Coordinates of C-alpha atoms in Angstrom, one line a residue:
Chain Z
X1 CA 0.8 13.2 -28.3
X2 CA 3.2 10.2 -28.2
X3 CA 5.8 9.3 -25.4
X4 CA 8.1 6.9 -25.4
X5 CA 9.0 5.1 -22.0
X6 CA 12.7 4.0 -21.8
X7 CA 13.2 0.9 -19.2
X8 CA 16.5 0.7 -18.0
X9 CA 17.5 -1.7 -15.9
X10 CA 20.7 -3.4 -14.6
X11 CA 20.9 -6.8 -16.6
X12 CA 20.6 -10.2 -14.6
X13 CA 23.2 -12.9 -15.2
X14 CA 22.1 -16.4 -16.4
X15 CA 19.8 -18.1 -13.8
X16 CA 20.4 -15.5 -11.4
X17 CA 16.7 -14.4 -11.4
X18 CA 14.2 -17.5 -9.8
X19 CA 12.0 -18.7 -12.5
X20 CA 9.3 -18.1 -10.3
X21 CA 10.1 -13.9 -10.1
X22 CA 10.2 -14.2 -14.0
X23 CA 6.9 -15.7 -14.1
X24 CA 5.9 -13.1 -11.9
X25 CA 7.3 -10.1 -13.8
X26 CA 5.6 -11.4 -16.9
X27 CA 2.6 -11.6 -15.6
X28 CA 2.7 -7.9 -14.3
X29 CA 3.8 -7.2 -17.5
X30 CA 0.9 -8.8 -19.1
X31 CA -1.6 -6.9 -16.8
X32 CA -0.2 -3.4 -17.7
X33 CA 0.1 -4.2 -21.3
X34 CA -3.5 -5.0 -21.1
X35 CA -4.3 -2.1 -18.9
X36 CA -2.8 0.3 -21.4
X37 CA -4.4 -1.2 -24.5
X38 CA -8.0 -1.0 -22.6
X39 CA -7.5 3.0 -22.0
X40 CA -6.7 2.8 -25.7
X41 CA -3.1 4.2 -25.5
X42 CA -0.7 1.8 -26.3
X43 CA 1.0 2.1 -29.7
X44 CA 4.0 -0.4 -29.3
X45 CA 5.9 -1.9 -26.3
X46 CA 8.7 -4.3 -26.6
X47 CA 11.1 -5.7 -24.1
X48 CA 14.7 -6.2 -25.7
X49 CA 17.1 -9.6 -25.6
X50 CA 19.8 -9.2 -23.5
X51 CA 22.8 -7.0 -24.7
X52 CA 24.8 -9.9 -25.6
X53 CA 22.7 -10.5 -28.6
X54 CA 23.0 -7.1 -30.1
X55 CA 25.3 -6.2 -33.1
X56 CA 26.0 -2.8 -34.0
X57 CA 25.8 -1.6 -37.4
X58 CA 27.8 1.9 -39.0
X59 CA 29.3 3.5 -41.9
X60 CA 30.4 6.7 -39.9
X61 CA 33.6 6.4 -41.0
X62 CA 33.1 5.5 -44.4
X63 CA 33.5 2.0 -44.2
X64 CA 30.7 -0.4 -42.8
X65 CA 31.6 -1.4 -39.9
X66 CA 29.7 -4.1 -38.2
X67 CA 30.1 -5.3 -34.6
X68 CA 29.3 -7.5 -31.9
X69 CA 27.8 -6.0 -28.6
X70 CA 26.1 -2.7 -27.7
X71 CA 27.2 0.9 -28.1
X72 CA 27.9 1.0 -24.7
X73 CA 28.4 -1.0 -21.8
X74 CA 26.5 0.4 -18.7
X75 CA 25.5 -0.9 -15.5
X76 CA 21.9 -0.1 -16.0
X77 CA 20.9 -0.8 -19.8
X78 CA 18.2 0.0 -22.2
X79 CA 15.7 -3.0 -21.8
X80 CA 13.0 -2.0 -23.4
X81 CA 9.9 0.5 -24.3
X82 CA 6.6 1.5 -24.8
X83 CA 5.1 3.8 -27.0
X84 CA 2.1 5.7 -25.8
X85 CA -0.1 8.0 -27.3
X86 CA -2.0 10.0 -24.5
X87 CA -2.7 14.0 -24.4
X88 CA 0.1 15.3 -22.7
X89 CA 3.2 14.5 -20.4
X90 CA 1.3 14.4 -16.6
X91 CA -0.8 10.9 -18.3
X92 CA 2.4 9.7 -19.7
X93 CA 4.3 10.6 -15.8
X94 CA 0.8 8.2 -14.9
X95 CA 1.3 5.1 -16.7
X96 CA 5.3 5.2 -15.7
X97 CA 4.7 5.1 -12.1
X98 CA 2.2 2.2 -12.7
X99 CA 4.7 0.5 -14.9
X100 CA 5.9 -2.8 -13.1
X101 CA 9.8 -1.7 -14.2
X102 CA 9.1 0.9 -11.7
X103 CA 9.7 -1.7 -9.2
X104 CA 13.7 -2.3 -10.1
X105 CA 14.4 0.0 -12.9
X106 CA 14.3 3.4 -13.7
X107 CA 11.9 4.7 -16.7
X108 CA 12.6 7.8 -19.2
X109 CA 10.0 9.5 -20.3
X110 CA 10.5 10.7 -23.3
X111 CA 8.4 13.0 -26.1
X112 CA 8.6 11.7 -29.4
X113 CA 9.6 14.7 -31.6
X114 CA 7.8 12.6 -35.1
X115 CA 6.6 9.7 -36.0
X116 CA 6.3 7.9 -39.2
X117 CA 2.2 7.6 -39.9
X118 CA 0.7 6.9 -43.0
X119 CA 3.9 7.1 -45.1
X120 CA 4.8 10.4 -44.1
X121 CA 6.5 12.0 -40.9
X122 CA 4.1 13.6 -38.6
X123 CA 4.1 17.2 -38.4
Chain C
X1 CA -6.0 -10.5 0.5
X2 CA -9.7 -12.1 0.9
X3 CA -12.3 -12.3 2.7
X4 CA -12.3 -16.4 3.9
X5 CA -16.0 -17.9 3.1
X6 CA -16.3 -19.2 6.5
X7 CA -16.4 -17.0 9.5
X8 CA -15.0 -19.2 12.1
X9 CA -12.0 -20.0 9.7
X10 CA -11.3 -16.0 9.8
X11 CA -12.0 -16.1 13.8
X12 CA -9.8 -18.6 14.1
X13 CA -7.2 -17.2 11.6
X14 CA -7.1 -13.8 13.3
X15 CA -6.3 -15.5 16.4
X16 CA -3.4 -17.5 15.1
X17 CA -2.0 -14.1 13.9
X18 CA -2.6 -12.5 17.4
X19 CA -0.4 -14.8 18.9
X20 CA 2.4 -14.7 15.9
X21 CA 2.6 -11.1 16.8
X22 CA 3.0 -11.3 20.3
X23 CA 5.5 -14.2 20.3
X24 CA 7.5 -12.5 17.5
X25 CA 7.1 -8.9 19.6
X26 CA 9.3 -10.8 22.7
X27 CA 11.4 -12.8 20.7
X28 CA 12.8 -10.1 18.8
X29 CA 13.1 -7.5 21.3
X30 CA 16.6 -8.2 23.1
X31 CA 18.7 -9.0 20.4
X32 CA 16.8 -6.7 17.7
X33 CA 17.5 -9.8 15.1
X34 CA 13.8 -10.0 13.7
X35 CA 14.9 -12.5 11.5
X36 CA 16.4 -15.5 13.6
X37 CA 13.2 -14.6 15.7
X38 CA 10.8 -15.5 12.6
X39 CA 12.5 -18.6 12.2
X40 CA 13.0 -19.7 15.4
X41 CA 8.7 -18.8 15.9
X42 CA 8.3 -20.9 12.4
X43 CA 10.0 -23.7 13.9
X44 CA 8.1 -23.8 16.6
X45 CA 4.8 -23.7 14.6
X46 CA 6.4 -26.4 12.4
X47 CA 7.0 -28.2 15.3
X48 CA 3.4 -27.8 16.9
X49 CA 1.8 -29.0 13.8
X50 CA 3.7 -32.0 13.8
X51 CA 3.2 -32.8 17.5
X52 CA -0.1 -30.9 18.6
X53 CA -2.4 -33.9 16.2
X54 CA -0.6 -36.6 18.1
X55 CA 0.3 -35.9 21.6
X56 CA -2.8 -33.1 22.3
X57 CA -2.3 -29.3 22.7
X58 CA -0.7 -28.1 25.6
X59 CA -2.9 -26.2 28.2
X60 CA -1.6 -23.2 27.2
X61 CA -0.3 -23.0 23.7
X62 CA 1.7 -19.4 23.4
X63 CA 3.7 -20.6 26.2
X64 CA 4.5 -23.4 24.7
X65 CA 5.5 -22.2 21.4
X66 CA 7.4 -19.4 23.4
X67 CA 9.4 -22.0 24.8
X68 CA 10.2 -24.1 21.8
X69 CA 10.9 -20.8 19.5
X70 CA 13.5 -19.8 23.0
X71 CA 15.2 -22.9 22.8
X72 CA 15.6 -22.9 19.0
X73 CA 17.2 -19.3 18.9
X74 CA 19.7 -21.0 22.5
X75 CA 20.4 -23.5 19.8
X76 CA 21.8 -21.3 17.0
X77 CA 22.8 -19.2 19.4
X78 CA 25.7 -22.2 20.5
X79 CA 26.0 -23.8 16.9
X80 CA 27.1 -20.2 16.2
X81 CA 29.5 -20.3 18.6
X82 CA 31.0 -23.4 18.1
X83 CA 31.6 -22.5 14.4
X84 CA 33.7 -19.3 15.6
X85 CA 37.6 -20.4 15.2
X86 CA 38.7 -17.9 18.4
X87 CA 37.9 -19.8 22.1
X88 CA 34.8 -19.2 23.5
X89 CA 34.8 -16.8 26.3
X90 CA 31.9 -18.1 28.8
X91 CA 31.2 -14.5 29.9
X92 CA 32.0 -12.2 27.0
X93 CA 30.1 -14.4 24.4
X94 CA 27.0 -14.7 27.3
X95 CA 23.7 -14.9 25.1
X96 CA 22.1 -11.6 26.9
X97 CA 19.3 -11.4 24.7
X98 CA 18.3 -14.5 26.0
X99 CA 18.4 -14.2 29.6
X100 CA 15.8 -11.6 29.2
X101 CA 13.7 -14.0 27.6
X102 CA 13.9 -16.7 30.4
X103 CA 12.6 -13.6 33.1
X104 CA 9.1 -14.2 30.7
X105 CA 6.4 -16.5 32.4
X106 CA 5.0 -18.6 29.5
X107 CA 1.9 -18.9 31.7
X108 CA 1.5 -15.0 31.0
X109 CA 2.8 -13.8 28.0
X110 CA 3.3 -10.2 27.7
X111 CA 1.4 -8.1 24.8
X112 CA 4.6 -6.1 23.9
X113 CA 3.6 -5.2 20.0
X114 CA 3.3 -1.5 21.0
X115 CA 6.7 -1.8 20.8
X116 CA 7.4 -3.8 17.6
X117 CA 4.6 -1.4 15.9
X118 CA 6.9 1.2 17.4
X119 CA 9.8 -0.4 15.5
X120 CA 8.1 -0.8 12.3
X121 CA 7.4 3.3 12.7
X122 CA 10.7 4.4 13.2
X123 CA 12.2 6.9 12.1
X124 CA 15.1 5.5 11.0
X125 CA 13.2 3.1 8.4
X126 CA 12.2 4.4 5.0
X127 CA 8.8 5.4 5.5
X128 CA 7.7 3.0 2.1
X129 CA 8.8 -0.2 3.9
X130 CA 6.9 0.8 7.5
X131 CA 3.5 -0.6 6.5
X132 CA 5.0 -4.1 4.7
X133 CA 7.2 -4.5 7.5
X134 CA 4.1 -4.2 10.0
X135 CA 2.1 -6.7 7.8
X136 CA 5.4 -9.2 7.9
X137 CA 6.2 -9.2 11.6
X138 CA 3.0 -8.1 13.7
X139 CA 0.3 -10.3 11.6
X140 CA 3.0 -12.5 10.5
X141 CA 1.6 -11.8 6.6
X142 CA 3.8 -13.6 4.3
X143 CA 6.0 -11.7 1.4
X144 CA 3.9 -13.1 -1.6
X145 CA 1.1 -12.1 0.3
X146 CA 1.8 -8.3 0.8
X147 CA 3.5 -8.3 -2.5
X148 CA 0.1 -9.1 -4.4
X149 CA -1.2 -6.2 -2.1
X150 CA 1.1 -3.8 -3.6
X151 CA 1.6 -5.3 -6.7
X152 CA 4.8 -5.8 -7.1
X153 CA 6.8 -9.3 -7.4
X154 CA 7.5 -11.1 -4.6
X155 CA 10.5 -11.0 -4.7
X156 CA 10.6 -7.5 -4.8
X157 CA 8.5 -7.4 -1.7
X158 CA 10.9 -9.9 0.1
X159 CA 14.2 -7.7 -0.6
X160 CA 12.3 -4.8 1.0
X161 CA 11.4 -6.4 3.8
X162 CA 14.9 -8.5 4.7
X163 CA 16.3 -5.0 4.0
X164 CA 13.9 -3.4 6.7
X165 CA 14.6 -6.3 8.9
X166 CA 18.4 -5.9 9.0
X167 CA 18.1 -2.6 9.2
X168 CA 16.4 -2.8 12.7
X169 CA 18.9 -4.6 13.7
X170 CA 22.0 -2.9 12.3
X171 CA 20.5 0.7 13.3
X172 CA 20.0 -0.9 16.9
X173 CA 16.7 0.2 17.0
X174 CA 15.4 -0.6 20.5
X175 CA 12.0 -1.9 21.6
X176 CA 11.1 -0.3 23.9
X177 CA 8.3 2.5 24.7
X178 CA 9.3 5.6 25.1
X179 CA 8.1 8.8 27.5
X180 CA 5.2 10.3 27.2
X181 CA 6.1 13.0 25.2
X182 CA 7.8 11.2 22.4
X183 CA 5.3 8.9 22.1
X184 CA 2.7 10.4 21.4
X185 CA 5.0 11.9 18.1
X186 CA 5.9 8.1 17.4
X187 CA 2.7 6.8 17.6
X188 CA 1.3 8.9 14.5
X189 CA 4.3 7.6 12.4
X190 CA 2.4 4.3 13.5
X191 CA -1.0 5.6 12.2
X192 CA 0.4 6.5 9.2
X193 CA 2.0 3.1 8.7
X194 CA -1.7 1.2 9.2
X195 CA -3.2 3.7 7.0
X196 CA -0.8 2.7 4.5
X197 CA -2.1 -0.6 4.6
X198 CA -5.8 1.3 3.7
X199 CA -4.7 3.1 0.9
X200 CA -2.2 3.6 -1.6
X201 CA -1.5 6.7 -2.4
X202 CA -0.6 7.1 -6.3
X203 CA 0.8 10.8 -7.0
X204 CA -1.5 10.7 -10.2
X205 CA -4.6 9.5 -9.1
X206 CA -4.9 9.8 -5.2
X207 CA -5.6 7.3 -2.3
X208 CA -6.6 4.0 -4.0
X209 CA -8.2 1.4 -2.2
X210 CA -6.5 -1.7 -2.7
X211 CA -7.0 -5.5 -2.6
X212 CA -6.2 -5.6 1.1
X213 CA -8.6 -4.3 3.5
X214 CA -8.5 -7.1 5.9
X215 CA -5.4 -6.6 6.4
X216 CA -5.5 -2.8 7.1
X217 CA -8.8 -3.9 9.4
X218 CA -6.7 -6.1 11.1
X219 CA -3.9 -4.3 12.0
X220 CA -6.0 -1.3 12.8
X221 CA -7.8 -3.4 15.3
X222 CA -4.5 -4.6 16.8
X223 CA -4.0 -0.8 17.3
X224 CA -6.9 0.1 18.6
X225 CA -7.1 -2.4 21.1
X226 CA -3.4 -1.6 22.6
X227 CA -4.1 1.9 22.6
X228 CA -7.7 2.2 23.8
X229 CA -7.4 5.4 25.2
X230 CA -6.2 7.1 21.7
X231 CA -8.8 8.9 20.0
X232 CA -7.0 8.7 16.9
X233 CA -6.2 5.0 17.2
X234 CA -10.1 4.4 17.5
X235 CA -10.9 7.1 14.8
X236 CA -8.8 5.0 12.7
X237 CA -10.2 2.0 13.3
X238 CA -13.5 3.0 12.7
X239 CA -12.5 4.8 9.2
X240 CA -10.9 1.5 7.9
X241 CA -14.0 -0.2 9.3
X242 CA -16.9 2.0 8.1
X243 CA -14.8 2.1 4.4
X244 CA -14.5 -1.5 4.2
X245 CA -18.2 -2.2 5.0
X246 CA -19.1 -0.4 1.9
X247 CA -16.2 -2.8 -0.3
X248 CA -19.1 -5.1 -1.2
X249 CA -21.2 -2.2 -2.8
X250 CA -18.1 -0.5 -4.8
X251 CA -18.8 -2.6 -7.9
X252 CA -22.3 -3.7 -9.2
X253 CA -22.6 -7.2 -10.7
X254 CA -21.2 -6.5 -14.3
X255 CA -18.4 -4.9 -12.0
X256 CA -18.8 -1.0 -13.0
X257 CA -18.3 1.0 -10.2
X258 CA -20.4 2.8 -8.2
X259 CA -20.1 6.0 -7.0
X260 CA -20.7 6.5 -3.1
X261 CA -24.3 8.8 -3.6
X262 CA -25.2 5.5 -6.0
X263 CA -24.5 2.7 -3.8
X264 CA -27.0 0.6 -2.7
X265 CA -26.6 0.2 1.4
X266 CA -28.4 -3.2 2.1
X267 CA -25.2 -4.4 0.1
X268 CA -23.0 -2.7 3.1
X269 CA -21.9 -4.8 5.5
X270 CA -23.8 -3.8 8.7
X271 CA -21.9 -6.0 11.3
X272 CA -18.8 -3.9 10.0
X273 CA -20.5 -0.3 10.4
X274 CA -21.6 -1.4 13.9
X275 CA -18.5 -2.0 14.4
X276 CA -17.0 1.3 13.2
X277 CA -19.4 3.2 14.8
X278 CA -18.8 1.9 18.1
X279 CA -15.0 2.7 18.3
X280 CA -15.5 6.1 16.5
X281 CA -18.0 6.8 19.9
X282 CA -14.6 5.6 22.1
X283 CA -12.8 8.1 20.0
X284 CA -15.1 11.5 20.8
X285 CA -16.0 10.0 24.1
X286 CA -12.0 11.7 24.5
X287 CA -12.9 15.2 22.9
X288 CA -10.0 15.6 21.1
X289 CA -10.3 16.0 17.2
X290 CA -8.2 14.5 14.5
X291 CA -7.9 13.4 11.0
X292 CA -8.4 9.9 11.7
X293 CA -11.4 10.7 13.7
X294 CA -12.8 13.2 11.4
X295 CA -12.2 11.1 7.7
X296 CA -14.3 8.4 10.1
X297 CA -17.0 11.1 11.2
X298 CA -17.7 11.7 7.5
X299 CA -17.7 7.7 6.6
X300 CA -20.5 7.5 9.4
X301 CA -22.0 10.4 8.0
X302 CA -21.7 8.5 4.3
X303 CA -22.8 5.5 6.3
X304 CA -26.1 7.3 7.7
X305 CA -28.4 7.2 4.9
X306 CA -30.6 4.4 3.9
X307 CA -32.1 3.9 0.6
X308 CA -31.0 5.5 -2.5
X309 CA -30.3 9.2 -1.5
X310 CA -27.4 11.6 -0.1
X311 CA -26.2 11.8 3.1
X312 CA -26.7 15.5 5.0
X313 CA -24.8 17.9 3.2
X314 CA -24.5 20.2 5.7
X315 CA -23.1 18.3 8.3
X316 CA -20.3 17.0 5.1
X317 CA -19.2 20.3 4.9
X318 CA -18.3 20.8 8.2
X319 CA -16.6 17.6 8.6
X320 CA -14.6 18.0 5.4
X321 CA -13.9 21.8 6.6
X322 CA -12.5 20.9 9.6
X323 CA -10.9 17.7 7.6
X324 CA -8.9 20.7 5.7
X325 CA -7.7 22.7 8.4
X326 CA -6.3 20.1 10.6
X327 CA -4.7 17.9 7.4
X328 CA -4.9 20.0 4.2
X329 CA -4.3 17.6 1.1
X330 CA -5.0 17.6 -2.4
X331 CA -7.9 15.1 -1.7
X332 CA -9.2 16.9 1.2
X333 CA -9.1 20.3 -0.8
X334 CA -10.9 18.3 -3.7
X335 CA -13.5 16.7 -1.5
X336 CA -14.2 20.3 0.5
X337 CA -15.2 22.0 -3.1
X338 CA -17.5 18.8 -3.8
X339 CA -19.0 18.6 -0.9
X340 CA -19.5 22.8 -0.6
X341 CA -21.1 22.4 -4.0
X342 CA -23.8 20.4 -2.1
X343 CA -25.0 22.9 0.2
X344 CA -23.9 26.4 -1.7
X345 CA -24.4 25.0 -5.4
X346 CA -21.8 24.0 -8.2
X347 CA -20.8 28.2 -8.7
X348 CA -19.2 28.5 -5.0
X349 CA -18.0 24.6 -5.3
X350 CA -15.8 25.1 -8.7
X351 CA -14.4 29.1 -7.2
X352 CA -13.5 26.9 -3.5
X353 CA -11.5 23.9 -6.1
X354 CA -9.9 26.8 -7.8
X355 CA -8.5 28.6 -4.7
X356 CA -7.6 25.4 -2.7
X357 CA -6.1 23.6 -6.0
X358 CA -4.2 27.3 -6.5
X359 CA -1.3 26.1 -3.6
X360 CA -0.2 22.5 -5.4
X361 CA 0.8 24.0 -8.4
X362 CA 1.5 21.1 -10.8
X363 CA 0.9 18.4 -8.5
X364 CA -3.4 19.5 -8.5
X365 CA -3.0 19.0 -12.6
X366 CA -1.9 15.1 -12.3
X367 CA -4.4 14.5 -9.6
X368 CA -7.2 13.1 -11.1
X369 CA -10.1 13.3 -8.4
X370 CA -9.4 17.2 -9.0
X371 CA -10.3 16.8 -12.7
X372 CA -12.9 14.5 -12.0
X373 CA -14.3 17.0 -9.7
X374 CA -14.7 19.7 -11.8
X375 CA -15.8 17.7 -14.6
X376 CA -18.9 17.3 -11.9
X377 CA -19.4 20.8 -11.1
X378 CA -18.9 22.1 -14.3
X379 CA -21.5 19.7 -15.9
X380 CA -23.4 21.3 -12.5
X381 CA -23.2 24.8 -13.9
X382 CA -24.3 23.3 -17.5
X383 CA -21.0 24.3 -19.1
X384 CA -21.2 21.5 -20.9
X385 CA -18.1 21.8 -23.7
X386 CA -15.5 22.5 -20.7
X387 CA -17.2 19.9 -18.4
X388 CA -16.2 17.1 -21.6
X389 CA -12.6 18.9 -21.8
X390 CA -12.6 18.0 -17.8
X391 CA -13.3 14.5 -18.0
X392 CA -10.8 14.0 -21.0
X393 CA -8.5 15.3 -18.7
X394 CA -9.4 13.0 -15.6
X395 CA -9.8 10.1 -18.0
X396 CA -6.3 10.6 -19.3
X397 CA -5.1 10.3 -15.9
X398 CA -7.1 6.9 -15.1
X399 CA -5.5 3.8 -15.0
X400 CA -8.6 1.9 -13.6
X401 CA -10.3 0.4 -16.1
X402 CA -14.0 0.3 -13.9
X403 CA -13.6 4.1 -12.8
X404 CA -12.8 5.1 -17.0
X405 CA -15.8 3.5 -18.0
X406 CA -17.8 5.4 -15.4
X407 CA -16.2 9.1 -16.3
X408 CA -16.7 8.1 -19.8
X409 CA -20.8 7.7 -19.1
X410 CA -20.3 10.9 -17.3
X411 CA -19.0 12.6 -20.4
X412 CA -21.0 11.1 -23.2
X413 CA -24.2 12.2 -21.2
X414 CA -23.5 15.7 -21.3
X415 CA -25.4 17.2 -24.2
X416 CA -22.9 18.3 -26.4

């Protein structure tokens, strides 16, 4: 069954994180992403630009309508994910608590209802 | 974090922290301010390093550095002072904290880390940052250190620990001992706290022993040694002893693990069990059972055997029984059903996991020793099918990449 952690965490301001603490994430990053692909789990995991950089897209209205930040401002925002596939919710629970944005953030765990396999949705 | 090559470098290194503690212990204590006190001891050091080469070391070196690291904090003491724009009132803004300090003979320095373990302990800081803050200001560990211990980023680590330091201070937290009666309630907040330096305890996968054992050896043997006559102070000294001497052995040399009933003891270090052994004697010498003494009585028993073979079952049941009833845990409940599968058979062992498990609910399902134990005794009872489902289960809840290879040769053994 696939989960998908949500990282949320509040975004740092330009140089306001050491470049030795980033080095440091990174590489606690790096051991986790090698830890999950070595129990075989790991499906994707991606850690987003800052929200600056992200443009919205919609045609809700009718019109497209194209614009320049994030849905919605928050103090703590989406940062990034990974997508698990493990047999049920207490492994997923597991791999959170040993996720290094534990440490600062806060993670969602969250089932994934379908995926897109194979060219079809999964049942 | 490692064991130093050469023992005399690690004598000599455990000495230097000794002293760090005790300086830092008196320095602090008045004013509460652990973190002028650090600086005002690193100056000194600083100093010593710069002066000690050239002009000799003094007769009596904690004295010295005593001295120096008083006079610093005087020092900031007045520059602070001056700074302040109202006029300086001689007797309101008297440095009290420091007149204390002068009362102290530098030619006998005081052993007052009771107290600052006492600190670290309290109640009123967040039981998470007890242990860190213990490594920081009684062995004088540095935040990069204990952050690679808990992995986590330093700076992480360092937040805590400021945050724990100014807390002390803030809370007014006093160092002081207090009577009889309360401390004997304080001082197993101050176990706890040096078993946390032992084992981390993950809600998924239980206790984990972690890459600092020296560390937990160390400050266990600071404990020991300032409360000789506290069975559970020696008990657990002689558990993180006895467990430690058996590090070497966890891992064969294409690093799988090895489980305890596999390990080969000449790899255990001996000087290290002796050790063990001899405070866990101290400890019963005192007839008065505890969970420290007893999770060391059954290391010893673990410890025991020579050549390939299991240590005497019997005697592991009663230990881990009486383990149960005077802490009941998840791993104790776990290891009582193992070990009463040794001496009653896999049948009784898997009916005992059952009804102890039956209390913790949800908690029992994410705790993989649990599964990993009944993997065992079902595979025991030759049910093979439900023995694999048991180790899919623990597997799925390891994050150890040694221990998943090991319940993976468990599972693909089975016949099915």
């Amino acid at each position: 069954m696939r989960y998908t952690l949500l990282l949320h965490y509040p975004e740092p301001g330009e140089g306001e994180i050491p470049a030795e603490t980033i080095r440091e994430v990174q590489e606690a990053f790096g051991r986790y992403g090698r830890a999950l692909q070595d129990a075989g789990v790991l499906v994707a995991a991606e850690v987003l630009a800052p929200g600056a950089a992200t443009t919205t897209v919609t045609l809700r209205s009718g019109a497209l309508q194209v614009q320049d930040g994030p849905l919605a401002e928050t103090k703590e925002a989406l940062a990034g994910d990974f997508v698990l596939d493990v047999p049920h919710l207490d492994s997923a629970l597991g791999w959170a608590e040993k996720c290094p944005a534990a440490q600062f953030g806060v993670i969602e765990v969250r089932p994934v209802a379908t995926s897109f396999v194979d060219g079809a949705w999964t049942a | 974090m490692t064991h130093p090559a050469d023992p005399s470098r690690a004598v000599a290194e455990a000495a230097a922290r000794d002293g760090y503690g005790r300086l830092l212990a008196l320095l602090a204590a008045q004013s509460g301010d652990l973190v002028s006190a650090e600086d005002a001891l690193a100056d000194a050091f600083e100093r010593a390093l710069r002066t000690w080469p050239t002009d000799g070391t003094p007769g009596n070196p904690a004295g010295w550095l005593l001295t120096v690291a008083r006079n610093r904090l005087r020092d900031r003491w007045r520059s602070a002072e001056v700074r302040r724009t109202e006029p300086l009132d001689p007797v309101a803004h008297a440095p009290v904290h420091l007149d204390a300090l002068e009362t102290v003979d530098p030619d006998a320095v005081p052993d007052t880390r009771l107290e600052l373990m006492l600190v670290c302990a309290h109640p009123a800081i967040a039981a998470p940052a007890r242990t860190p803050l213990m490594l920081s200001t009684v062995l004088g560990f540095t935040a990069e250190q204990i952050a690679r211990a808990w992995s986590v980023p330093t700076a992480t680590m360092a937040t805590r620990l400021v945050r724990a330091k100014r807390r002390v201070a803030e809370a007014g937290i006093p160092f002081v001992l207090p009577g009889r009666e309360d401390l004997r309630a304080r001082t197993a907040a101050v176990l706890e706290a040096v078993y946390g330096a032992y084992a981390v305890e993950w809600s998924t996968t239980g206790p984990e022993p972690r890459g600092a054992p020296s560390e937990a050896l160390q400050l266990a043997e600071v404990l020991a040694a300032l409360l000789p006559d506290d069975p559970e102070a020696r008990g657990l000294a002689a558990l993180v002893a006895l467990s430690s001497a058996r590090a070497p052995a966890r891992l064969d040399p294409d690093g799988r693990f090895v489980p305890l009933d596999e390990q080969d003891p000449a790899r255990w270090d001996h000087h290290l069990v002796e050790r063990g052994r001899a405070h866990l004697r101290a400890a019963h010498g005192h007839r008065v059972l505890g969970r420290f003494q007893l999770e060391a009585a059954i290391q010893a028993v673990h410890c025991a055997r020579t050549g390939q073979g299991r240590a005497d079952p019997g005697t592991l049941r009663d230990l881990h029984e009486a383990l149960h009833a005077v802490a009941p845990s998840l791993g104790s409940a776990t290891a009582l059903a193992v070990v009463t599968a040794g001496t009653d058979g896999p049948a009784r062992g898997l009916a005992l996991l059952d009804a102890l498990l039956e209390p913790y609910g949800a908690a029992a399902r994410r705790f993989q020793p649990a599964w990993a134990a009944r993997a065992h005794l079902l595979a025991g009872l030759g049910r093979d099918r439900e023995a694999a489902a048991a180790y899919d289960e623990a597997v799925a809840l390891t994050h150890d990449a040694s221990q998943r290879a090991h319940l993976t040769r468990r599972r693909d053994a089975l016949t099915t």
